[in-house]
Amino acid sequence: MIDANHPELELQDLVEGLLGPAEHATIQAHVDGCVRCRAELDELRRGRELARLVPRLTAPGDVRRDVAVCLQRASDAEQQNGRGVPRRRILAYVLGAAAAVAIAAYVSRREDVPASAIRSYEASKAGERAFDIVTSDPAVLERFFSGRVSFNVRVFDLGMMGYRLVGGRVDQIFTHPIALYTYSGPDNRTLTCGMYRGDLSELPEPNERRDHNDITFLVYKRGAVTAVFWREGDVVCVAMSDMPTDEVVALAFAKSIRS
Amino acid sequence: MVSTTSILRSTGDLRGGFEREALPHLDAVYSFALRLTRRREDAHDLTQETFLRAFERFRGFTPGTNCKAWLFTITYSIFVNQYHRDRREPVFVGVDDRERSVPVSAPRERLTPARAVAEADIEEALAQLPEDFRSTVMLVDAEGVSYEEAAHVLSCPVGTVRSRLFRARKMLAAHLRDYDAAERRDP
């Protein structure tokens, strides 16, 4: 509704483009002839522009850790009790002794990153998780990731090894957004690589620890799947495949860059 | 046809579904919590409590709907019921927080000095807004939720969201008028 003299909320709808043609014409005609409403409109546009610059903050590591711990506990309780999360028990976990929680947090989180990564790999291989983008061009995939994660993603060209890029997606391993991309190789084997902002100290004790070119590689074996983690700056890289462990490790050696 | 909800219920893949749907919004929830409480410790607790309650209620979440808005509804409900009533003296988001924070859409290292200064000023101007206005601006302008979703989160009519947004944007513009003038003088 237009105020007896000057529109107010209609000006905001004009800024948002929410007015129908007839109302738009009416309000615009008023604005064109009204100095006060033109100034008001300018101010609203400026305010909207400024409000949209409000930055998104990144949750600090301790928040991520504590959320992860609570979910782990709640999930455990869920499994033990069939369904329904016992509220008092969860709160007791949250409010428990700080030292015990800190230790549990550290251990729990360390246990979950490789497991979560391998779950993503298996979902890709089984076709249970769709790609955000299907492409065989590494450059296209790098451009895709550049607008979606806050670090540079290197997508390897593994054509010489007989591995063809299939596609990629932004996924989540535990609390970390991860850029994941998958290759299809000989003998129906699948290779998935990923990068996320994090640190190797979050990971549990590996099955093997290898060093190459001053880089430490943590090797995890879960059934037929091998996952190799290494660090490049503040980004952790991972290569996961059902190819023989030594081949996955050799690939990680070949593609790693010393930071 | 078997719905995704029933698959979740029948397979017990509650945790995996929650990780895929809800956890990607951790930064958004923390940002919202910090702007609501203006206190790091409270934002930490509020974020944690939000995800706990969300996990409890996840069986009732409808796949395909806006999970981020659903989480904000939980965050705001906890805030109003637990933090709002006995809120202590506010602590504004300080320089340290801004330096540690990384905007998701524009990594900090890519910001120009002018943009970084603008963000600091905007943060302060945002903190000056009344809480109702601040939460509305956060939801609609910073997080991009619709008027209808914001109204649901804030438990108010859509008209109230429009009205608060109108006032909040005008207040923000007024707060930052001096900054605009200074920038024009010394771009």
PDB file of N, CA and C in Angstrom, chain B residues 78-117:
ATOM      1  N   ILE B  78      16.767 -21.536  19.725  1.00  0.00           N
ATOM      2  CA  ILE B  78      17.603 -21.720  20.932  1.00  0.00           C
ATOM      3  C   ILE B  78      18.056 -20.360  21.450  1.00  0.00           C
ATOM      4  N   PHE B  79      18.447 -19.500  20.514  1.00  0.00           N
ATOM      5  CA  PHE B  79      18.930 -18.170  20.911  1.00  0.00           C
ATOM      6  C   PHE B  79      17.852 -17.421  21.686  1.00  0.00           C
ATOM      7  N   VAL B  80      16.652 -17.406  21.138  1.00  0.00           N
ATOM      8  CA  VAL B  80      15.566 -16.655  21.783  1.00  0.00           C
ATOM      9  C   VAL B  80      15.255 -17.245  23.156  1.00  0.00           C
ATOM     10  N   ASN B  81      15.271 -18.560  23.251  1.00  0.00           N
ATOM     11  CA  ASN B  81      14.865 -19.203  24.509  1.00  0.00           C
ATOM     12  C   ASN B  81      15.969 -19.269  25.560  1.00  0.00           C
ATOM     13  N   GLN B  82      17.205 -19.333  25.117  1.00  0.00           N
ATOM     14  CA  GLN B  82      18.267 -19.555  26.106  1.00  0.00           C
ATOM     15  C   GLN B  82      19.224 -18.382  26.279  1.00  0.00           C
ATOM     16  N   TYR B  83      19.435 -17.625  25.211  1.00  0.00           N
ATOM     17  CA  TYR B  83      20.452 -16.580  25.291  1.00  0.00           C
ATOM     18  C   TYR B  83      19.859 -15.187  25.393  1.00  0.00           C
ATOM     19  N   HIS B  84      18.727 -15.018  24.719  1.00  0.00           N
ATOM     20  CA  HIS B  84      18.167 -13.699  24.555  1.00  0.00           C
ATOM     21  C   HIS B  84      17.721 -13.095  25.869  1.00  0.00           C
ATOM     22  N   ARG B  85      17.104 -13.944  26.714  1.00  0.00           N
ATOM     23  CA  ARG B  85      16.462 -13.411  27.911  1.00  0.00           C
ATOM     24  C   ARG B  85      17.444 -12.932  28.959  1.00  0.00           C
ATOM     25  N   ASP B  86      18.530 -13.651  29.104  1.00  0.00           N
ATOM     26  CA  ASP B  86      19.494 -13.241  30.138  1.00  0.00           C
ATOM     27  C   ASP B  86      20.832 -12.888  29.494  1.00  0.00           C
ATOM     28  N   ARG B  87      20.727 -12.168  28.385  1.00  0.00           N
ATOM     29  CA  ARG B  87      21.944 -11.822  27.669  1.00  0.00           C
ATOM     30  C   ARG B  87      22.804 -10.874  28.505  1.00  0.00           C
ATOM     31  N   ARG B  88      24.080 -11.165  28.465  1.00  0.00           N
ATOM     32  CA  ARG B  88      25.004 -10.311  29.191  1.00  0.00           C
ATOM     33  C   ARG B  88      25.442  -9.167  28.297  1.00  0.00           C
ATOM     34  N   GLU B  89      26.330  -8.340  28.798  1.00  0.00           N
ATOM     35  CA  GLU B  89      26.815  -7.238  27.980  1.00  0.00           C
ATOM     36  C   GLU B  89      27.417  -7.769  26.693  1.00  0.00           C
ATOM     37  N   PRO B  90      27.026  -7.227  25.565  1.00  0.00           N
ATOM     38  CA  PRO B  90      27.549  -7.763  24.309  1.00  0.00           C
ATOM     39  C   PRO B  90      29.032  -7.479  24.115  1.00  0.00           C
ATOM     40  N   VAL B  91      29.680  -8.409  23.472  1.00  0.00           N
ATOM     41  CA  VAL B  91      31.073  -8.199  23.064  1.00  0.00           C
ATOM     42  C   VAL B  91      31.082  -8.210  21.542  1.00  0.00           C
ATOM     43  N   PHE B  92      31.495  -7.119  20.965  1.00  0.00           N
ATOM     44  CA  PHE B  92      31.451  -7.027  19.521  1.00  0.00           C
ATOM     45  C   PHE B  92      32.514  -7.920  18.901  1.00  0.00           C
ATOM     46  N   VAL B  93      32.215  -8.355  17.697  1.00  0.00           N
ATOM     47  CA  VAL B  93      33.193  -9.145  16.953  1.00  0.00           C
ATOM     48  C   VAL B  93      34.421  -8.259  16.755  1.00  0.00           C
ATOM     49  N   GLY B  94      35.536  -8.716  17.248  1.00  0.00           N
ATOM     50  CA  GLY B  94      36.712  -7.853  17.248  1.00  0.00           C
ATOM     51  C   GLY B  94      37.586  -8.022  16.030  1.00  0.00           C
ATOM     52  N   VAL B  95      38.644  -7.235  15.990  1.00  0.00           N
ATOM     53  CA  VAL B  95      39.570  -7.277  14.861  1.00  0.00           C
ATOM     54  C   VAL B  95      40.147  -8.680  14.709  1.00  0.00           C
ATOM     55  N   ASP B  96      40.428  -9.323  15.862  1.00  0.00           N
ATOM     56  CA  ASP B  96      41.016 -10.664  15.799  1.00  0.00           C
ATOM     57  C   ASP B  96      40.104 -11.628  15.053  1.00  0.00           C
ATOM     58  N   ASP B  97      38.785 -11.530  15.336  1.00  0.00           N
ATOM     59  CA  ASP B  97      37.842 -12.416  14.666  1.00  0.00           C
ATOM     60  C   ASP B  97      37.838 -12.158  13.175  1.00  0.00           C
ATOM     61  N   ARG B  98      37.864 -10.880  12.834  1.00  0.00           N
ATOM     62  CA  ARG B  98      37.815 -10.550  11.412  1.00  0.00           C
ATOM     63  C   ARG B  98      39.061 -11.070  10.719  1.00  0.00           C
ATOM     64  N   GLU B  99      40.197 -10.980  11.408  1.00  0.00           N
ATOM     65  CA  GLU B  99      41.422 -11.451  10.774  1.00  0.00           C
ATOM     66  C   GLU B  99      41.425 -12.955  10.643  1.00  0.00           C
ATOM     67  N   ARG B 100      40.798 -13.640  11.626  1.00  0.00           N
ATOM     68  CA  ARG B 100      40.768 -15.096  11.550  1.00  0.00           C
ATOM     69  C   ARG B 100      39.712 -15.591  10.574  1.00  0.00           C
ATOM     70  N   SER B 101      38.678 -14.760  10.380  1.00  0.00           N
ATOM     71  CA  SER B 101      37.569 -15.233   9.569  1.00  0.00           C
ATOM     72  C   SER B 101      37.915 -15.193   8.085  1.00  0.00           C
ATOM     73  N   VAL B 102      37.307 -16.097   7.362  1.00  0.00           N
ATOM     74  CA  VAL B 102      37.533 -16.159   5.924  1.00  0.00           C
ATOM     75  C   VAL B 102      36.193 -16.212   5.227  1.00  0.00           C
ATOM     76  N   PRO B 103      35.803 -15.156   4.498  1.00  0.00           N
ATOM     77  CA  PRO B 103      34.540 -15.224   3.782  1.00  0.00           C
ATOM     78  C   PRO B 103      34.560 -16.370   2.779  1.00  0.00           C
ATOM     79  N   VAL B 104      33.507 -17.157   2.780  1.00  0.00           N
ATOM     80  CA  VAL B 104      33.486 -18.320   1.900  1.00  0.00           C
ATOM     81  C   VAL B 104      33.513 -17.914   0.438  1.00  0.00           C
ATOM     82  N   SER B 105      32.772 -16.843   0.117  1.00  0.00           N
ATOM     83  CA  SER B 105      32.670 -16.469  -1.286  1.00  0.00           C
ATOM     84  C   SER B 105      33.909 -15.738  -1.784  1.00  0.00           C
ATOM     85  N   ALA B 106      34.679 -15.153  -0.892  1.00  0.00           N
ATOM     86  CA  ALA B 106      35.851 -14.404  -1.333  1.00  0.00           C
ATOM     87  C   ALA B 106      36.971 -14.630  -0.330  1.00  0.00           C
ATOM     88  N   PRO B 107      37.884 -15.545  -0.615  1.00  0.00           N
ATOM     89  CA  PRO B 107      38.958 -15.831   0.326  1.00  0.00           C
ATOM     90  C   PRO B 107      39.694 -14.554   0.746  1.00  0.00           C
ATOM     91  N   ARG B 108      40.042 -14.512   2.030  1.00  0.00           N
ATOM     92  CA  ARG B 108      40.618 -13.299   2.586  1.00  0.00           C
ATOM     93  C   ARG B 108      41.832 -12.804   1.793  1.00  0.00           C
ATOM     94  N   GLU B 109      42.666 -13.731   1.324  1.00  0.00           N
ATOM     95  CA  GLU B 109      43.895 -13.287   0.676  1.00  0.00           C
ATOM     96  C   GLU B 109      43.636 -12.551  -0.636  1.00  0.00           C
ATOM     97  N   ARG B 110      42.417 -12.704  -1.171  1.00  0.00           N
ATOM     98  CA  ARG B 110      42.120 -12.054  -2.440  1.00  0.00           C
ATOM     99  C   ARG B 110      41.467 -10.685  -2.240  1.00  0.00           C
ATOM    100  N   LEU B 111      41.174 -10.322  -0.984  1.00  0.00           N
ATOM    101  CA  LEU B 111      40.502  -9.061  -0.755  1.00  0.00           C
ATOM    102  C   LEU B 111      41.443  -7.900  -1.004  1.00  0.00           C
ATOM    103  N   THR B 112      40.915  -6.872  -1.629  1.00  0.00           N
ATOM    104  CA  THR B 112      41.695  -5.648  -1.741  1.00  0.00           C
ATOM    105  C   THR B 112      41.661  -4.955  -0.390  1.00  0.00           C
ATOM    106  N   PRO B 113      42.637  -4.082  -0.103  1.00  0.00           N
ATOM    107  CA  PRO B 113      42.614  -3.378   1.181  1.00  0.00           C
ATOM    108  C   PRO B 113      41.314  -2.617   1.381  1.00  0.00           C
ATOM    109  N   ALA B 114      40.813  -1.973   0.295  1.00  0.00           N
ATOM    110  CA  ALA B 114      39.578  -1.190   0.431  1.00  0.00           C
ATOM    111  C   ALA B 114      38.411  -2.088   0.821  1.00  0.00           C
ATOM    112  N   ARG B 115      38.351  -3.254   0.213  1.00  0.00           N
ATOM    113  CA  ARG B 115      37.249  -4.175   0.517  1.00  0.00           C
ATOM    114  C   ARG B 115      37.358  -4.678   1.949  1.00  0.00           C
ATOM    115  N   ALA B 116      38.605  -4.944   2.385  1.00  0.00           N
ATOM    116  CA  ALA B 116      38.798  -5.422   3.754  1.00  0.00           C
ATOM    117  C   ALA B 116      38.341  -4.363   4.752  1.00  0.00           C
ATOM    118  N   VAL B 117      38.696  -3.098   4.481  1.00  0.00           N
ATOM    119  CA  VAL B 117      38.269  -2.019   5.364  1.00  0.00           C
ATOM    120  C   VAL B 117      36.751  -1.929   5.359  1.00  0.00           C
TER     121      VAL B 117
END
